């Protein structure tokens, strides 16, 4: 069988063997319901609380500020809806390059008469801090929701400055940190966040688990009602297997953060150099001045008949990457993020995204295969 190359780590990452070991142990030996008060229940509960302590420790949060959720989509929904319903927020300021789980929740809230302002971005994907500040000066109870790192083009917003502005203007600050957690050392004791969302499957943990950091001052009401799990914030028997797997994955990501970063940065530069040498008129989307999300490289190829089926041809050639287009009613168009940065629609974009498990040999193979699919540099 053909050995496939996986360059789609911004979509999801493979589970690490150490994570699988921890999850297997929980599956085999700790099946109790954490709400039961007998031995098995107490044992399961202890695992969850130990995980909460570790996750909180990594982010420098208090233990009571971490809530496990089924995914980041859930955490984002909880915050946006909860801020309106429970914190009397009348206005949400966000960005037109956010993930759909934020944008679609905001559309829903707009239909419920909440004022929603979507900031636009420049060609590199940055919002204007001046524009944000002008809005924050208005006397309205506001939540600003700005993602840390963009999942499609890798731009990292000026989070420290945005956080400082929100603090200065008494504004709640939510950050979708899904792509950044485990890659950048986020410290909630130093940077002001009211809420921060994360998802395990982006840092080599399992799917179906995430967490919300909620600053102790901003308690919203639960989105799901039922039992008293997650300190009454999220009812439903806890996914202890995935909580344990996510915690192990996050611990490993923090321990190896610098080594992984260096390896992926080298790989990314090597890929960029090879692409620039071999192919005509290619453009890299998103900000290329560090810090950027080093796991993501969004490449735009010039228009040609050859590139029309690029994603499809890469897949046939054994390479999993991601397309920069969205398909609506059978018509392909640039994704909302590419449109927001003013990407020319006739060009074809592929997002390659890496993990520390990728190699330069894989890059070489991808370059060789790409040469048969796109216009190469004339000699
Ligand atoms: N936010 C960002 C920036 C993402 O990249 C993703 C996943 O693609 C999500 C949110 C949603 O995460 P989850 O799959 O945990 O719902």
GROMACS .gro file of C-alpha atoms and ligand atoms in nm:
model
  395
    1UNK     CA    1   0.000   0.000   0.000
    2UNK     CA    2   0.117   0.353  -0.081
    3UNK     CA    3   0.266   0.533   0.220
    4UNK     CA    4   0.055   0.841   0.263
    5UNK     CA    5   0.179   1.181   0.374
    6UNK     CA    6  -0.028   1.373   0.626
    7UNK     CA    7   0.005   1.750   0.589
    8UNK     CA    8  -0.332   1.844   0.737
    9UNK     CA    9  -0.250   1.886   1.104
   10UNK     CA   10  -0.455   2.205   1.141
   11UNK     CA   11  -0.762   1.989   1.076
   12UNK     CA   12  -0.663   1.729   1.327
   13UNK     CA   13  -0.350   1.557   1.456
   14UNK     CA   14  -0.267   1.190   1.506
   15UNK     CA   15  -0.288   1.055   1.860
   16UNK     CA   16   0.052   0.996   2.019
   17UNK     CA   17   0.122   0.644   2.152
   18UNK     CA   18   0.171   0.778   2.506
   19UNK     CA   19  -0.175   0.935   2.487
   20UNK     CA   20  -0.328   0.609   2.365
   21UNK     CA   21  -0.158   0.427   2.656
   22UNK     CA   22  -0.312   0.662   2.911
   23UNK     CA   23  -0.655   0.631   2.748
   24UNK     CA   24  -0.629   0.251   2.733
   25UNK     CA   25  -0.545   0.237   3.100
   26UNK     CA   26  -0.851   0.445   3.187
   27UNK     CA   27  -1.070   0.234   2.958
   28UNK     CA   28  -0.947  -0.089   3.114
   29UNK     CA   29  -0.916   0.006   3.477
   30UNK     CA   30  -1.122   0.314   3.562
   31UNK     CA   31  -1.471   0.268   3.427
   32UNK     CA   32  -1.656   0.412   3.725
   33UNK     CA   33  -1.906   0.694   3.695
   34UNK     CA   34  -1.739   0.998   3.851
   35UNK     CA   35  -2.071   1.096   4.013
   36UNK     CA   36  -2.097   0.768   4.209
   37UNK     CA   37  -1.987   0.795   4.568
   38UNK     CA   38  -1.847   0.441   4.598
   39UNK     CA   39  -1.488   0.338   4.533
   40UNK     CA   40  -1.518   0.313   4.153
   41UNK     CA   41  -1.684   0.651   4.128
   42UNK     CA   42  -1.436   0.819   4.359
   43UNK     CA   43  -1.152   0.670   4.161
   44UNK     CA   44  -1.289   0.808   3.832
   45UNK     CA   45  -1.359   1.146   3.990
   46UNK     CA   46  -1.002   1.162   4.124
   47UNK     CA   47  -0.866   1.114   3.771
   48UNK     CA   48  -1.076   1.401   3.639
   49UNK     CA   49  -0.974   1.633   3.919
   50UNK     CA   50  -0.609   1.541   3.877
   51UNK     CA   51  -0.642   1.627   3.506
   52UNK     CA   52  -0.809   1.957   3.585
   53UNK     CA   53  -0.525   2.042   3.820
   54UNK     CA   54  -0.265   1.963   3.554
   55UNK     CA   55  -0.441   2.159   3.277
   56UNK     CA   56  -0.490   2.455   3.511
   57UNK     CA   57  -0.123   2.435   3.613
   58UNK     CA   58  -0.003   2.447   3.252
   59UNK     CA   59  -0.209   2.758   3.178
   60UNK     CA   60  -0.137   2.913   3.522
   61UNK     CA   61  -0.510   2.920   3.591
   62UNK     CA   62  -0.691   2.828   3.911
   63UNK     CA   63  -0.828   2.475   3.921
   64UNK     CA   64  -1.185   2.607   3.940
   65UNK     CA   65  -1.143   2.800   3.617
   66UNK     CA   66  -1.112   2.495   3.389
   67UNK     CA   67  -1.427   2.330   3.251
   68UNK     CA   68  -1.412   2.022   3.029
   69UNK     CA   69  -1.635   2.036   2.723
   70UNK     CA   70  -1.702   1.805   2.427
   71UNK     CA   71  -1.503   2.027   2.190
   72UNK     CA   72  -1.402   2.386   2.123
   73UNK     CA   73  -1.720   2.444   1.925
   74UNK     CA   74  -1.915   2.379   2.243
   75UNK     CA   75  -1.686   2.602   2.451
   76UNK     CA   76  -1.721   2.886   2.199
   77UNK     CA   77  -2.100   2.850   2.189
   78UNK     CA   78  -2.112   2.850   2.569
   79UNK     CA   79  -1.918   3.174   2.594
   80UNK     CA   80  -2.092   3.369   2.320
   81UNK     CA   81  -2.444   3.272   2.422
   82UNK     CA   82  -2.365   3.287   2.795
   83UNK     CA   83  -2.216   3.633   2.772
   84UNK     CA   84  -2.539   3.766   2.624
   85UNK     CA   85  -2.776   3.572   2.845
   86UNK     CA   86  -2.595   3.584   3.177
   87UNK     CA   87  -2.349   3.874   3.169
   88UNK     CA   88  -2.583   4.123   3.001
   89UNK     CA   89  -2.349   4.178   2.711
   90UNK     CA   90  -2.536   4.379   2.448
   91UNK     CA   91  -2.264   4.387   2.185
   92UNK     CA   92  -2.011   4.136   2.056
   93UNK     CA   93  -1.712   4.250   1.855
   94UNK     CA   94  -1.540   3.977   1.659
   95UNK     CA   95  -1.350   3.926   1.333
   96UNK     CA   96  -1.457   3.809   0.988
   97UNK     CA   97  -1.182   3.545   0.980
   98UNK     CA   98  -1.297   3.356   1.290
   99UNK     CA   99  -1.384   2.988   1.272
  100UNK     CA  100  -1.739   2.906   1.162
  101UNK     CA  101  -1.829   2.788   1.511
  102UNK     CA  102  -1.786   3.150   1.624
  103UNK     CA  103  -1.927   3.317   1.312
  104UNK     CA  104  -2.235   3.097   1.290
  105UNK     CA  105  -2.309   3.141   1.661
  106UNK     CA  106  -2.283   3.515   1.609
  107UNK     CA  107  -2.527   3.495   1.318
  108UNK     CA  108  -2.770   3.319   1.550
  109UNK     CA  109  -2.724   3.584   1.818
  110UNK     CA  110  -2.774   3.856   1.560
  111UNK     CA  111  -3.108   3.699   1.473
  112UNK     CA  112  -3.191   3.742   1.843
  113UNK     CA  113  -3.121   4.115   1.814
  114UNK     CA  114  -2.774   4.115   1.967
  115UNK     CA  115  -2.548   4.379   1.814
  116UNK     CA  116  -2.262   4.200   1.636
  117UNK     CA  117  -1.971   4.386   1.481
  118UNK     CA  118  -1.727   4.190   1.265
  119UNK     CA  119  -1.394   4.363   1.219
  120UNK     CA  120  -1.234   4.320   0.881
  121UNK     CA  121  -0.867   4.230   0.838
  122UNK     CA  122  -0.584   4.357   0.622
  123UNK     CA  123  -0.409   4.155   0.349
  124UNK     CA  124  -0.204   3.972   0.613
  125UNK     CA  125  -0.505   3.888   0.825
  126UNK     CA  126  -0.461   4.146   1.104
  127UNK     CA  127  -0.737   4.352   1.260
  128UNK     CA  128  -0.680   4.721   1.322
  129UNK     CA  129  -0.622   4.793   1.690
  130UNK     CA  130  -0.723   5.155   1.635
  131UNK     CA  131  -1.059   5.046   1.498
  132UNK     CA  132  -1.105   4.814   1.793
  133UNK     CA  133  -1.016   5.084   2.042
  134UNK     CA  134  -1.258   5.336   1.894
  135UNK     CA  135  -1.536   5.081   1.938
  136UNK     CA  136  -1.428   4.986   2.290
  137UNK     CA  137  -1.444   5.349   2.398
  138UNK     CA  138  -1.821   5.348   2.340
  139UNK     CA  139  -2.017   5.289   2.658
  140UNK     CA  140  -2.167   4.949   2.581
  141UNK     CA  141  -2.136   4.622   2.768
  142UNK     CA  142  -1.920   4.432   2.524
  143UNK     CA  143  -1.752   4.097   2.466
  144UNK     CA  144  -1.462   4.094   2.222
  145UNK     CA  145  -1.403   3.753   2.066
  146UNK     CA  146  -1.076   3.732   1.876
  147UNK     CA  147  -0.902   3.410   1.782
  148UNK     CA  148  -0.536   3.365   1.874
  149UNK     CA  149  -0.412   3.204   1.552
  150UNK     CA  150  -0.599   3.169   1.229
  151UNK     CA  151  -0.650   2.808   1.125
  152UNK     CA  152  -0.636   2.876   0.751
  153UNK     CA  153  -0.358   3.127   0.696
  154UNK     CA  154  -0.176   3.112   1.032
  155UNK     CA  155  -0.184   3.483   1.120
  156UNK     CA  156  -0.148   3.548   1.492
  157UNK     CA  157  -0.336   3.853   1.614
  158UNK     CA  158  -0.166   4.097   1.851
  159UNK     CA  159  -0.325   3.917   2.142
  160UNK     CA  160  -0.134   4.093   2.421
  161UNK     CA  161  -0.237   4.434   2.290
  162UNK     CA  162  -0.598   4.328   2.227
  163UNK     CA  163  -0.613   4.183   2.577
  164UNK     CA  164  -0.471   4.505   2.726
  165UNK     CA  165  -0.725   4.716   2.535
  166UNK     CA  166  -1.013   4.499   2.655
  167UNK     CA  167  -0.891   4.524   3.012
  168UNK     CA  168  -0.850   4.900   2.991
  169UNK     CA  169  -1.201   4.943   2.853
  170UNK     CA  170  -1.369   4.698   3.088
  171UNK     CA  171  -1.457   4.457   2.811
  172UNK     CA  172  -1.489   4.080   2.836
  173UNK     CA  173  -1.226   3.912   2.621
  174UNK     CA  174  -1.282   3.568   2.468
  175UNK     CA  175  -1.006   3.403   2.273
  176UNK     CA  176  -1.048   3.095   2.056
  177UNK     CA  177  -0.701   2.957   2.117
  178UNK     CA  178  -0.761   2.622   1.946
  179UNK     CA  179  -0.469   2.644   1.704
  180UNK     CA  180  -0.229   2.805   1.951
  181UNK     CA  181  -0.261   2.593   2.265
  182UNK     CA  182   0.043   2.371   2.308
  183UNK     CA  183   0.236   2.569   2.046
  184UNK     CA  184   0.267   2.900   2.228
  185UNK     CA  185   0.302   2.919   2.608
  186UNK     CA  186  -0.030   3.079   2.702
  187UNK     CA  187  -0.028   3.210   3.059
  188UNK     CA  188  -0.362   3.340   3.184
  189UNK     CA  189  -0.202   3.484   3.498
  190UNK     CA  190  -0.004   3.728   3.284
  191UNK     CA  191  -0.244   3.801   2.997
  192UNK     CA  192  -0.602   3.908   3.065
  193UNK     CA  193  -0.855   3.660   2.924
  194UNK     CA  194  -1.213   3.632   3.042
  195UNK     CA  195  -1.257   3.310   2.843
  196UNK     CA  196  -1.031   3.090   2.635
  197UNK     CA  197  -1.126   2.778   2.435
  198UNK     CA  198  -0.918   2.476   2.340
  199UNK     CA  199  -0.959   2.143   2.164
  200UNK     CA  200  -0.753   1.828   2.230
  201UNK     CA  201  -0.745   1.688   1.878
  202UNK     CA  202  -0.533   1.980   1.757
  203UNK     CA  203  -0.246   1.888   1.992
  204UNK     CA  204  -0.231   1.509   1.943
  205UNK     CA  205  -0.510   1.435   2.188
  206UNK     CA  206  -0.841   1.265   2.117
  207UNK     CA  207  -1.141   1.408   1.933
  208UNK     CA  208  -1.458   1.491   2.121
  209UNK     CA  209  -1.295   1.672   2.411
  210UNK     CA  210  -1.190   2.028   2.478
  211UNK     CA  211  -1.192   2.275   2.759
  212UNK     CA  212  -1.295   2.624   2.848
  213UNK     CA  213  -1.093   2.850   3.073
  214UNK     CA  214  -1.338   3.084   3.238
  215UNK     CA  215  -1.199   3.354   3.462
  216UNK     CA  216  -1.346   3.309   3.811
  217UNK     CA  217  -1.512   3.653   3.797
  218UNK     CA  218  -1.730   3.581   3.496
  219UNK     CA  219  -1.956   3.291   3.575
  220UNK     CA  220  -2.210   3.219   3.304
  221UNK     CA  221  -2.497   2.970   3.335
  222UNK     CA  222  -2.476   2.621   3.185
  223UNK     CA  223  -2.569   2.558   2.823
  224UNK     CA  224  -2.663   2.197   2.898
  225UNK     CA  225  -2.883   2.128   3.201
  226UNK     CA  226  -2.900   1.805   3.398
  227UNK     CA  227  -2.667   1.670   3.664
  228UNK     CA  228  -2.413   1.860   3.869
  229UNK     CA  229  -2.108   1.764   3.662
  230UNK     CA  230  -1.837   2.023   3.597
  231UNK     CA  231  -1.949   2.214   3.906
  232UNK     CA  232  -2.300   2.255   3.764
  233UNK     CA  233  -2.166   2.414   3.449
  234UNK     CA  234  -2.195   2.125   3.205
  235UNK     CA  235  -2.430   1.836   3.276
  236UNK     CA  236  -2.365   1.488   3.137
  237UNK     CA  237  -2.139   1.205   3.253
  238UNK     CA  238  -1.782   1.315   3.197
  239UNK     CA  239  -1.575   1.170   2.913
  240UNK     CA  240  -1.304   1.055   3.150
  241UNK     CA  241  -1.111   0.858   2.886
  242UNK     CA  242  -1.072   1.162   2.664
  243UNK     CA  243  -1.012   1.399   2.955
  244UNK     CA  244  -0.717   1.181   3.059
  245UNK     CA  245  -0.592   1.160   2.698
  246UNK     CA  246  -0.621   1.535   2.644
  247UNK     CA  247  -0.432   1.607   2.965
  248UNK     CA  248  -0.147   1.374   2.869
  249UNK     CA  249  -0.131   1.530   2.522
  250UNK     CA  250  -0.122   1.881   2.664
  251UNK     CA  251   0.148   1.793   2.916
  252UNK     CA  252   0.361   1.648   2.638
  253UNK     CA  253   0.300   1.950   2.415
  254UNK     CA  254   0.419   2.184   2.691
  255UNK     CA  255   0.721   1.966   2.776
  256UNK     CA  256   0.829   1.946   2.413
  257UNK     CA  257   0.711   2.289   2.304
  258UNK     CA  258   1.052   2.429   2.205
  259UNK     CA  259   1.181   2.113   2.034
  260UNK     CA  260   0.863   2.068   1.835
  261UNK     CA  261   0.856   2.435   1.740
  262UNK     CA  262   1.213   2.431   1.612
  263UNK     CA  263   1.157   2.115   1.412
  264UNK     CA  264   0.838   2.243   1.252
  265UNK     CA  265   0.986   2.589   1.181
  266UNK     CA  266   1.280   2.423   1.001
  267UNK     CA  267   1.048   2.202   0.803
  268UNK     CA  268   0.826   2.496   0.710
  269UNK     CA  269   1.123   2.708   0.590
  270UNK     CA  270   1.258   2.413   0.393
  271UNK     CA  271   0.920   2.364   0.228
  272UNK     CA  272   0.888   2.736   0.149
  273UNK     CA  273   1.237   2.749  -0.003
  274UNK     CA  274   1.175   2.442  -0.215
  275UNK     CA  275   0.841   2.575  -0.336
  276UNK     CA  276   0.990   2.914  -0.424
  277UNK     CA  277   1.275   2.749  -0.616
  278UNK     CA  278   1.062   2.507  -0.810
  279UNK     CA  279   0.737   2.685  -0.888
  280UNK     CA  280   0.644   3.000  -1.069
  281UNK     CA  281   0.459   3.286  -0.910
  282UNK     CA  282   0.352   3.129  -0.586
  283UNK     CA  283   0.230   3.336  -0.293
  284UNK     CA  284   0.226   3.248   0.075
  285UNK     CA  285  -0.091   3.367   0.244
  286UNK     CA  286  -0.110   3.521   0.591
  287UNK     CA  287   0.156   3.703   0.786
  288UNK     CA  288   0.508   3.574   0.727
  289UNK     CA  289   0.677   3.777   0.997
  290UNK     CA  290   0.713   3.587   1.321
  291UNK     CA  291   0.513   3.515   1.532
  292UNK     CA  292   0.288   3.321   1.297
  293UNK     CA  293   0.129   2.983   1.341
  294UNK     CA  294   0.431   2.780   1.233
  295UNK     CA  295   0.227   2.464   1.178
  296UNK     CA  296   0.040   2.625   0.887
  297UNK     CA  297   0.160   2.713   0.538
  298UNK     CA  298  -0.106   2.845   0.304
  299UNK     CA  299   0.020   2.842  -0.055
  300UNK     CA  300  -0.151   3.002  -0.347
  301UNK     CA  301  -0.070   2.883  -0.700
  302UNK     CA  302  -0.119   3.091  -1.015
  303UNK     CA  303  -0.426   3.026  -1.228
  304UNK     CA  304  -0.383   2.744  -1.478
  305UNK     CA  305  -0.586   2.450  -1.606
  306UNK     CA  306  -0.338   2.229  -1.428
  307UNK     CA  307  -0.418   2.350  -1.078
  308UNK     CA  308  -0.795   2.328  -1.102
  309UNK     CA  309  -0.798   1.980  -0.953
  310UNK     CA  310  -0.495   2.025  -0.730
  311UNK     CA  311  -0.649   1.902  -0.404
  312UNK     CA  312  -0.795   1.601  -0.577
  313UNK     CA  313  -0.466   1.519  -0.750
  314UNK     CA  314  -0.271   1.553  -0.425
  315UNK     CA  315  -0.507   1.313  -0.258
  316UNK     CA  316  -0.471   1.059  -0.541
  317UNK     CA  317  -0.092   1.099  -0.511
  318UNK     CA  318  -0.109   1.004  -0.142
  319UNK     CA  319  -0.091   1.350   0.013
  320UNK     CA  320  -0.353   1.474   0.257
  321UNK     CA  321  -0.370   1.853   0.268
  322UNK     CA  322  -0.654   2.098   0.277
  323UNK     CA  323  -0.815   2.317   0.016
  324UNK     CA  324  -0.865   2.688   0.064
  325UNK     CA  325  -1.201   2.678  -0.097
  326UNK     CA  326  -1.551   2.631   0.027
  327UNK     CA  327  -1.814   2.460  -0.180
  328UNK     CA  328  -2.156   2.610  -0.174
  329UNK     CA  329  -2.434   2.487  -0.404
  330UNK     CA  330  -2.178   2.298  -0.610
  331UNK     CA  331  -1.978   2.613  -0.686
  332UNK     CA  332  -1.623   2.635  -0.552
  333UNK     CA  333  -1.515   2.968  -0.415
  334UNK     CA  334  -1.242   3.091  -0.185
  335UNK     CA  335  -1.307   3.029   0.185
  336UNK     CA  336  -1.434   3.320   0.397
  337UNK     CA  337  -1.081   3.371   0.532
  338UNK     CA  338  -0.920   3.396   0.187
  339UNK     CA  339  -1.196   3.631   0.078
  340UNK     CA  340  -1.137   3.843   0.388
  341UNK     CA  341  -0.767   3.891   0.308
  342UNK     CA  342  -0.852   3.982  -0.052
  343UNK     CA  343  -0.704   3.671  -0.210
  344UNK     CA  344  -0.750   3.669  -0.590
  345UNK     CA  345  -1.017   3.408  -0.659
  346UNK     CA  346  -0.860   3.275  -0.978
  347UNK     CA  347  -0.560   3.144  -0.785
  348UNK     CA  348  -0.572   2.805  -0.617
  349UNK     CA  349  -0.485   2.776  -0.251
  350UNK     CA  350  -0.371   2.470  -0.061
  351UNK     CA  351  -0.313   2.473   0.315
  352UNK     CA  352  -0.030   2.243   0.417
  353UNK     CA  353  -0.013   2.200   0.792
  354UNK     CA  354   0.254   2.019   0.988
  355UNK     CA  355   0.333   1.849   1.315
  356UNK     CA  356   0.662   1.743   1.471
  357UNK     CA  357   0.600   1.396   1.325
  358UNK     CA  358   0.655   1.520   0.967
  359UNK     CA  359   0.994   1.497   0.793
  360UNK     CA  360   1.198   1.671   0.523
  361UNK     CA  361   1.176   1.352   0.314
  362UNK     CA  362   0.801   1.399   0.310
  363UNK     CA  363   0.848   1.757   0.194
  364UNK     CA  364   1.077   1.632  -0.088
  365UNK     CA  365   0.813   1.381  -0.196
  366UNK     CA  366   0.539   1.645  -0.194
  367UNK     CA  367   0.754   1.879  -0.405
  368UNK     CA  368   0.824   1.603  -0.659
  369UNK     CA  369   0.455   1.515  -0.684
  370UNK     CA  370   0.353   1.882  -0.706
  371UNK     CA  371   0.585   1.926  -1.003
  372UNK     CA  372   0.360   1.699  -1.206
  373UNK     CA  373   0.054   1.901  -1.108
  374UNK     CA  374   0.142   2.271  -1.129
  375UNK     CA  375   0.348   2.498  -1.353
  376UNK     CA  376   0.716   2.460  -1.264
  377UNK     CA  377   0.979   2.731  -1.281
  378UNK     CA  378   1.113   2.783  -1.634
  379UNK     CA  379   1.490   2.712  -1.652
  380LIG     N1  380  -1.166   2.707   1.635
  380LIG     C1  381  -1.064   2.689   1.550
  380LIG     C2  382  -0.968   2.801   1.524
  380LIG     C3  383  -1.046   2.566   1.486
  380LIG     O1  384  -0.945   2.549   1.401
  380LIG     C4  385  -1.139   2.462   1.513
  380LIG     C5  386  -1.127   2.333   1.445
  380LIG     O2  387  -1.104   2.325   1.326
  380LIG     C6  388  -1.242   2.486   1.605
  380LIG     C7  389  -1.253   2.610   1.663
  380LIG     C8  390  -1.342   2.381   1.640
  380LIG     O3  391  -1.285   2.284   1.725
  380LIG     P1  392  -1.360   2.150   1.760
  380LIG     O4  393  -1.330   2.055   1.650
  380LIG     O5  394  -1.302   2.104   1.890
  380LIG     O6  395  -1.503   2.180   1.773
   0.00000   0.00000   0.00000
